[in-house]
Amino acid sequence: MASDSADIKAWLDTVTIDPAVRALRPDYRALVLTAEGLRPGPSDEASEKLLAAAERSARGWLADLPVEDHPHLAAWREAFRSFGAKPQRTRPSAEALLRRAEAGLPRVDRLTDIYNAVSVAHVVPLGGEDLDHYAGPARLVRATGDEPFVTTAGGEEVVEHCPPGEVVWRDDEGVTCRRWNWRQCTRTRLTLATTRAVFILDALGPLGDAELTAAGDALTEALVASSPGATVAARLVR
């Protein structure tokens, strides 16, 4: 994996969206951020404030609009259906989080809390992964059915294979995230030892570039505030 800032920039340049995915949703864009010099740790006062603010924001508009009717989430439901997923069973990540906002978002660790808060506040699917556990470039493809996806079940490691045609993020070793933004693999997940991470913000038509950039800026600001000295690089992949 990339070991310095020059390598990070080169790695960002290798992130790709396969033409088969573009054909499915020509309006899709990914804002990909890398962060180095992060200070991992358990949930803290700063991450708690971010999550609490995101919960208040979500509860405000959810009082008047069902979560599935939000324009960006409705577009994601359509995107899931387009490759055979059932969004009422395997929900886009932002919708899954927003459905938990009323009772309270999960408190996981400070890095995960930060990106979950930004995801909810900006209504954008957003995932974070450990860069040091990546193998080669990240690319968004439609699965062939042969790619391994490592997850856990009953506390044990399990290797699954995605059905052909499913939209997945992958690297050289296998699938890193199933169903576009539904579930991440265990190999690249953020841990209490993560100091370098990649974050992917997923946007469809109803979320404009300005709004996507604002979400990226909010994530950058929160990461740098929680990890003084951290460096962030970004690329918008169309």
XYZ file of N, CA and C in Angstrom, residues 52-238:
561
model
N -24.455 13.625 18.237
C -25.653 14.245 18.814
C -26.219 15.309 17.874
N -25.345 16.104 17.261
C -25.799 17.132 16.324
C -26.441 16.490 15.089
N -25.852 15.394 14.602
C -26.411 14.690 13.448
C -27.778 14.107 13.784
N -27.920 13.566 14.986
C -29.215 13.024 15.413
C -30.279 14.116 15.451
N -29.936 15.282 15.989
C -30.899 16.384 16.052
C -31.318 16.818 14.647
N -30.350 16.916 13.735
C -30.651 17.314 12.364
C -31.591 16.309 11.697
N -31.288 15.027 11.864
C -32.107 13.989 11.238
C -33.520 13.976 11.819
N -33.629 14.076 13.135
C -34.952 14.055 13.750
C -35.804 15.220 13.266
N -35.149 16.349 12.971
C -35.879 17.520 12.493
C -36.617 17.251 11.206
N -35.902 16.765 10.166
C -36.590 16.578 8.895
C -37.369 15.258 8.829
N -36.958 14.264 9.648
C -37.697 12.999 9.653
C -39.085 13.150 10.269
N -39.301 14.223 11.022
C -40.627 14.455 11.593
C -41.652 14.778 10.511
N -41.175 15.247 9.361
C -42.082 15.652 8.280
C -41.955 14.812 7.011
N -40.910 13.998 6.925
C -40.650 13.258 5.680
C -40.176 11.845 6.001
N -40.878 10.824 5.512
C -40.393 9.458 5.721
C -38.997 9.295 5.132
N -38.164 8.534 5.804
C -36.767 8.432 5.384
C -36.649 7.968 3.935
N -37.504 7.038 3.521
C -37.399 6.498 2.162
C -37.819 7.504 1.096
N -38.474 8.613 1.510
C -38.909 9.616 0.542
C -37.891 10.734 0.350
N -36.828 10.734 1.113
C -35.781 11.734 0.880
C -35.242 11.526 -0.537
N -35.125 12.577 -1.346
C -34.745 12.395 -2.753
C -33.452 11.600 -2.958
N -32.425 11.860 -2.142
C -31.181 11.136 -2.351
C -31.320 9.662 -1.960
N -32.031 9.390 -0.885
C -32.215 7.999 -0.467
C -33.141 7.254 -1.432
N -34.141 7.948 -1.967
C -35.014 7.316 -2.965
C -34.211 6.922 -4.204
N -33.271 7.778 -4.601
C -32.412 7.453 -5.742
C -31.546 6.240 -5.442
N -31.058 6.145 -4.208
C -30.248 4.983 -3.849
C -31.072 3.699 -3.828
N -32.311 3.800 -3.413
C -33.173 2.617 -3.451
C -33.343 2.136 -4.902
N -33.529 3.082 -5.810
C -33.639 2.725 -7.224
C -32.350 2.087 -7.725
N -31.208 2.630 -7.306
C -29.925 2.088 -7.729
C -29.750 0.654 -7.246
N -30.146 0.385 -6.006
C -30.042 -0.978 -5.475
C -30.924 -1.934 -6.279
N -32.137 -1.497 -6.563
C -33.040 -2.364 -7.331
C -32.491 -2.649 -8.724
N -31.741 -1.709 -9.280
C -31.260 -1.857 -10.654
C -30.298 -3.023 -10.824
N -29.649 -3.471 -9.735
C -28.780 -4.646 -9.866
C -29.294 -5.835 -9.048
N -30.582 -5.785 -8.691
C -31.222 -6.946 -8.085
C -31.281 -6.968 -6.578
N -30.755 -5.937 -5.902
C -30.823 -5.896 -4.443
C -32.209 -5.427 -4.004
N -32.613 -5.833 -2.815
C -33.897 -5.427 -2.261
C -33.643 -4.436 -1.128
N -33.836 -3.132 -1.392
C -33.461 -2.117 -0.408
C -34.240 -2.173 0.895
N -35.382 -2.856 0.915
C -36.099 -2.987 2.172
C -35.439 -4.043 3.062
N -34.568 -4.867 2.476
C -33.857 -5.890 3.262
C -32.393 -5.520 3.466
N -31.740 -5.036 2.436
C -30.344 -4.596 2.537
C -30.308 -3.130 2.141
N -30.369 -2.271 3.121
C -30.567 -0.850 2.874
C -29.264 -0.139 2.528
N -29.335 0.910 1.678
C -28.180 1.790 1.497
C -27.715 2.287 2.864
N -26.394 2.430 3.027
C -25.846 2.665 4.363
C -26.407 3.912 5.038
N -26.588 5.005 4.296
C -27.105 6.228 4.912
C -28.528 6.027 5.416
N -29.345 5.299 4.662
C -30.711 5.035 5.109
C -30.714 4.180 6.370
N -29.857 3.163 6.398
C -29.790 2.298 7.581
C -29.436 3.104 8.828
N -28.490 4.026 8.699
C -28.120 4.866 9.833
C -29.256 5.802 10.235
N -29.877 6.438 9.245
C -30.940 7.396 9.547
C -32.121 6.739 10.232
N -32.364 5.492 9.938
C -33.454 4.780 10.604
C -33.145 4.531 12.082
N -31.885 4.712 12.476
C -31.508 4.532 13.881
C -31.385 5.867 14.613
N -31.552 6.964 13.892
C -31.293 8.279 14.487
C -32.247 8.601 15.629
N -33.512 8.221 15.511
C -34.490 8.558 16.545
C -34.115 7.898 17.874
N -33.755 6.623 17.826
C -33.381 5.907 19.054
C -31.954 6.207 19.471
N -31.131 6.668 18.531
C -29.737 6.981 18.829
C -28.793 6.214 17.928
N -27.861 6.934 17.322
C -26.884 6.311 16.438
C -25.896 5.476 17.249
N -25.289 4.465 16.628
C -24.309 3.661 17.360
C -23.065 4.473 17.688
N -22.479 4.189 18.817
C -21.187 4.738 19.208
C -20.178 3.608 19.062
N -19.248 3.727 18.124
C -18.352 2.630 17.774
C -16.920 2.943 18.204
N -16.319 3.925 17.571
C -15.000 4.455 17.922
C -14.923 5.835 17.300
N -13.920 6.615 17.661
C -13.948 8.021 17.262
C -13.920 8.208 15.745
N -13.163 7.404 14.994
C -13.100 7.566 13.545
C -14.413 7.147 12.880
N -14.959 6.017 13.309
C -16.230 5.563 12.754
C -17.357 6.514 13.126
N -17.344 6.995 14.365
C -18.369 7.949 14.794
C -18.351 9.209 13.930
N -17.141 9.675 13.609
C -17.016 10.891 12.797
C -17.663 10.702 11.431
N -17.322 9.609 10.752
C -17.876 9.484 9.407
C -19.362 9.140 9.432
N -19.821 8.427 10.466
C -21.256 8.180 10.579
C -22.018 9.486 10.797
N -21.465 10.374 11.608
C -22.121 11.659 11.863
C -22.233 12.477 10.589
N -21.175 12.506 9.786
C -21.206 13.249 8.526
C -22.199 12.607 7.561
N -22.234 11.283 7.516
C -23.169 10.578 6.648
C -24.609 10.969 6.962
N -24.952 10.980 8.237
C -26.322 11.303 8.646
C -26.624 12.781 8.436
N -25.714 13.655 8.813
C -25.952 15.095 8.699
C -26.129 15.530 7.255
N -25.426 14.853 6.322
C -25.466 15.258 4.917
C -26.259 14.288 4.039
N -26.836 13.262 4.645
C -27.649 12.263 3.936
C -26.873 11.716 2.740
N -25.697 11.199 3.017
C -24.837 10.648 1.971
C -24.223 9.337 2.453
N -24.304 8.261 1.660
C -23.607 7.036 2.029
C -22.107 7.305 2.138
N -21.506 6.849 3.226
C -20.105 7.167 3.500
C -19.489 6.012 4.277
N -18.377 5.504 3.780
C -17.685 4.424 4.475
C -16.217 4.741 4.660
N -15.629 4.174 5.700
C -14.204 4.370 5.962
C -13.495 3.047 6.108
N -12.268 2.969 5.573
C -11.499 1.726 5.622
C -10.030 2.017 5.902
N -9.336 1.014 6.398
C -7.918 1.139 6.740
C -7.064 1.007 5.477
N -6.349 2.077 5.141
C -5.523 2.076 3.924
C -4.417 1.032 3.980
N -3.878 0.785 5.162
C -2.767 -0.149 5.271
C -3.182 -1.592 5.020
N -4.476 -1.853 4.975
C -4.956 -3.206 4.693
C -5.510 -3.339 3.279
N -5.373 -2.260 2.502
C -5.769 -2.314 1.094
C -4.677 -2.997 0.277
N -5.089 -3.690 -0.771
C -4.156 -4.330 -1.698
C -4.433 -3.793 -3.098
N -3.624 -2.842 -3.534
C -3.831 -2.269 -4.853
C -4.930 -1.232 -4.858
N -5.370 -0.832 -6.043
C -6.340 0.262 -6.158
C -7.757 -0.152 -5.792
N -8.548 0.841 -5.416
C -9.976 0.632 -5.182
C -10.704 0.826 -6.499
N -11.610 -0.073 -6.812
C -12.409 0.116 -8.020
C -13.824 -0.394 -7.791
N -14.753 0.309 -8.379
C -16.168 -0.020 -8.284
C -16.542 -0.797 -9.536
N -17.012 -2.020 -9.343
C -17.274 -2.915 -10.470
C -18.588 -3.658 -10.247
N -19.006 -4.377 -11.267
C -20.082 -5.342 -11.110
C -19.436 -6.714 -10.955
N -19.784 -7.400 -9.896
C -19.120 -8.649 -9.523
C -19.275 -9.724 -10.591
N -18.249 -10.550 -10.699
C -18.314 -11.717 -11.577
C -18.874 -12.930 -10.841
N -18.822 -12.888 -9.514
C -19.250 -14.026 -8.704
C -18.074 -14.796 -8.140
N -16.859 -14.486 -8.605
C -15.667 -15.197 -8.142
C -14.938 -14.474 -7.022
N -15.220 -13.170 -6.819
C -14.466 -12.378 -5.856
C -14.827 -12.788 -4.420
N -13.814 -13.009 -3.565
C -14.112 -13.337 -2.164
C -14.486 -12.089 -1.364
N -15.405 -12.263 -0.448
C -15.794 -11.215 0.490
C -15.687 -11.812 1.881
N -14.792 -11.258 2.691
C -14.538 -11.801 4.023
C -15.378 -11.052 5.050
N -16.215 -11.788 5.778
C -17.056 -11.205 6.805
C -17.026 -12.111 8.029
N -17.862 -11.843 8.997
C -17.933 -12.695 10.191
C -19.375 -13.130 10.420
N -19.522 -14.305 10.958
C -20.829 -14.846 11.317
C -20.640 -15.711 12.555
N -21.373 -15.393 13.598
C -21.230 -16.150 14.834
C -19.844 -16.053 15.442
N -19.176 -14.922 15.177
C -17.840 -14.725 15.726
C -16.737 -15.400 14.933
N -17.092 -16.053 13.835
C -16.114 -16.754 13.006
C -15.979 -16.081 11.646
N -14.764 -16.135 11.085
C -14.543 -15.588 9.753
C -15.231 -16.455 8.709
N -15.928 -15.785 7.795
C -16.662 -16.468 6.734
C -16.321 -15.809 5.405
N -16.102 -16.609 4.374
C -15.839 -16.087 3.038
C -17.085 -16.290 2.181
N -17.613 -15.195 1.675
C -18.781 -15.236 0.806
C -18.374 -14.865 -0.613
N -19.264 -15.168 -1.558
C -19.078 -14.724 -2.937
C -20.356 -14.019 -3.381
N -20.194 -12.845 -3.948
C -21.331 -12.034 -4.353
C -21.963 -12.609 -5.615
N -23.260 -12.463 -5.777
C -23.881 -12.908 -7.027
C -23.387 -12.065 -8.198
N -23.232 -12.665 -9.372
C -22.787 -11.903 -10.537
C -23.693 -10.692 -10.791
N -23.069 -9.574 -11.094
C -23.815 -8.362 -11.391
C -23.971 -7.417 -10.224
N -23.732 -7.898 -9.006
C -23.831 -7.002 -7.843
C -22.769 -5.919 -7.943
N -23.123 -4.695 -7.576
C -22.164 -3.592 -7.595
C -21.352 -3.641 -6.308
N -20.029 -3.715 -6.453
C -19.152 -3.853 -5.292
C -17.903 -2.992 -5.455
N -17.366 -2.557 -4.328
C -16.018 -2.010 -4.299
C -15.061 -3.163 -4.050
N -13.920 -3.160 -4.715
C -12.962 -4.234 -4.543
C -11.531 -3.722 -4.684
N -10.574 -4.550 -4.233
C -9.160 -4.292 -4.489
C -8.575 -5.570 -5.067
N -7.262 -5.732 -5.004
C -6.644 -6.900 -5.632
C -6.935 -8.205 -4.898
N -7.344 -8.125 -3.634
C -7.588 -9.340 -2.854
C -9.042 -9.769 -2.845
N -9.942 -8.862 -3.146
C -11.346 -9.240 -3.136
C -12.256 -8.064 -2.905
N -13.492 -8.350 -2.547
C -14.509 -7.326 -2.335
C -14.258 -6.633 -1.000
N -14.246 -5.313 -1.022
C -14.088 -4.539 0.206
C -15.421 -4.014 0.724
N -16.407 -3.855 -0.159
C -17.738 -3.419 0.270
C -18.788 -3.979 -0.683
N -19.771 -4.678 -0.142
C -20.830 -5.265 -0.955
C -21.959 -4.278 -1.207
N -22.688 -4.537 -2.288
C -23.879 -3.770 -2.656
C -23.644 -2.270 -2.562
N -22.585 -1.854 -3.225
C -22.228 -0.439 -3.386
C -21.761 0.164 -2.069
N -22.637 0.202 -1.072
C -22.258 0.788 0.218
C -22.968 0.114 1.390
N -23.368 -1.125 1.206
C -24.179 -1.815 2.206
C -23.348 -2.385 3.358
N -22.338 -3.195 3.052
C -21.572 -3.848 4.115
C -20.096 -3.958 3.732
N -19.231 -3.536 4.654
C -17.787 -3.591 4.416
C -17.205 -4.926 4.869
N -16.080 -5.289 4.282
C -15.414 -6.526 4.684
C -14.668 -6.307 6.004
N -14.283 -7.395 6.646
C -13.556 -7.297 7.909
C -12.081 -6.967 7.691
N -11.533 -7.325 6.543
C -10.097 -7.136 6.293
C -9.684 -5.669 6.324
N -10.498 -4.787 5.760
C -10.097 -3.385 5.644
C -10.840 -2.462 6.617
N -11.579 -3.014 7.537
C -12.359 -2.159 8.437
C -11.441 -1.323 9.334
N -11.978 -0.188 9.785
C -11.247 0.661 10.717
C -11.154 -0.033 12.072
N -10.016 0.134 12.737
C -9.820 -0.449 14.059
C -9.211 0.607 14.979
N -8.970 0.232 16.207
C -8.343 1.138 17.161
C -6.858 1.314 16.886
N -6.356 0.653 15.834
C -4.953 0.819 15.431
C -4.820 1.596 14.124
N -5.924 1.991 13.513
C -5.895 2.669 12.211
C -5.321 4.078 12.327
N -4.299 4.357 11.530
C -3.752 5.727 11.463
C -3.847 6.308 10.059
N -4.147 5.453 9.075
C -4.317 5.912 7.690
C -5.598 5.286 7.151
N -6.444 6.109 6.578
C -7.746 5.609 6.148
C -8.158 6.202 4.818
N -9.076 5.504 4.163
C -9.722 6.025 2.962
C -11.211 6.094 3.257
N -11.839 7.185 2.840
C -13.270 7.393 3.032
C -13.901 7.614 1.656
N -15.022 6.944 1.407
C -15.710 7.063 0.122
C -17.107 7.598 0.357
N -17.406 8.746 -0.254
C -18.727 9.373 -0.180
C -19.417 9.128 -1.517
N -20.583 8.498 -1.483
C -21.308 8.107 -2.689
C -22.439 9.079 -2.999
N -22.487 9.572 -4.227
C -23.534 10.526 -4.600
C -24.239 10.104 -5.875
N -25.558 10.294 -5.886
C -26.375 10.156 -7.084
C -27.002 11.514 -7.400
N -27.681 11.593 -8.515
C -28.181 12.852 -9.059
C -28.765 13.861 -8.091
N -29.676 13.446 -7.182
C -30.281 14.439 -6.288
C -29.296 15.161 -5.370
N -28.129 14.598 -5.148
C -27.104 15.263 -4.344
C -26.116 15.918 -5.302
N -26.141 17.246 -5.365
C -25.280 17.961 -6.297
C -23.827 17.960 -5.875
N -22.962 18.373 -6.790
C -21.530 18.419 -6.496
C -21.211 19.343 -5.322
N -21.929 20.472 -5.224
C -21.681 21.411 -4.128
C -22.004 20.763 -2.786
N -23.102 20.011 -2.748
C -23.485 19.333 -1.507
C -22.513 18.204 -1.179
N -22.055 17.502 -2.194
C -21.074 16.439 -1.984
C -19.772 17.026 -1.457
N -19.337 18.130 -2.039
C -18.122 18.807 -1.575
C -18.277 19.272 -0.136
N -19.453 19.791 0.212
C -19.702 20.245 1.581
C -19.585 19.091 2.568
N -20.088 17.919 2.189
C -19.965 16.752 3.058
C -18.495 16.359 3.221
N -17.744 16.402 2.120
C -16.314 16.097 2.191
C -15.565 17.092 3.057
N -15.938 18.362 2.942
C -15.298 19.392 3.763
C -15.601 19.172 5.247
N -16.841 18.786 5.548
C -17.223 18.528 6.940
C -16.438 17.349 7.500
N -16.258 16.321 6.686
C -15.481 15.161 7.123
C -14.031 15.553 7.357
N -13.455 16.306 6.423
C -12.067 16.749 6.563
C -11.877 17.566 7.838
N -12.779 18.507 8.055
C -12.683 19.371 9.235
C -12.739 18.552 10.525
N -13.653 17.582 10.577
C -13.798 16.769 11.784
C -12.586 15.866 12.009
N -12.042 15.312 10.932
C -10.869 14.440 11.065
C -9.657 15.224 11.561
N -9.435 16.408 10.989
C -8.280 17.214 11.384
C -8.457 17.730 12.817
N -9.689 18.075 13.190
C -9.933 18.541 14.555
C -9.665 17.440 15.573
N -10.002 16.198 15.207
C -9.810 15.089 16.141
C -8.387 14.541 16.109
N -7.672 14.829 15.020
C -6.295 14.347 14.860
C -5.426 15.495 14.357
N -5.068 16.436 15.242
C -4.244 17.575 14.816
C -2.987 17.116 14.108
N -2.723 17.729 12.958
C -1.560 17.329 12.173
C -1.879 16.329 11.077
N -3.088 15.788 11.082
C -3.475 14.845 10.036
C -3.526 15.538 8.688
N -3.196 14.809 7.642
C -3.236 15.354 6.281
C -4.298 14.618 5.477
N -5.047 15.381 4.695
C -6.152 14.812 3.935
C -5.988 15.156 2.466
N -6.208 14.183 1.599
C -6.195 14.410 0.154
C -7.521 13.887 -0.395
N -7.957 14.448 -1.515
C -9.266 14.049 -2.038
C -9.265 14.040 -3.555
N -10.166 13.242 -4.108
C -10.380 13.209 -5.552
C -11.832 12.907 -5.823
N -12.443 13.696 -6.701
C -13.815 13.428 -7.140
C -13.728 12.542 -8.383
N -14.301 11.352 -8.280
C -14.265 10.377 -9.379
C -15.636 10.357 -10.023
N -15.694 10.689 -11.302
C -16.971 10.745 -12.018
C -17.150 9.505 -12.871
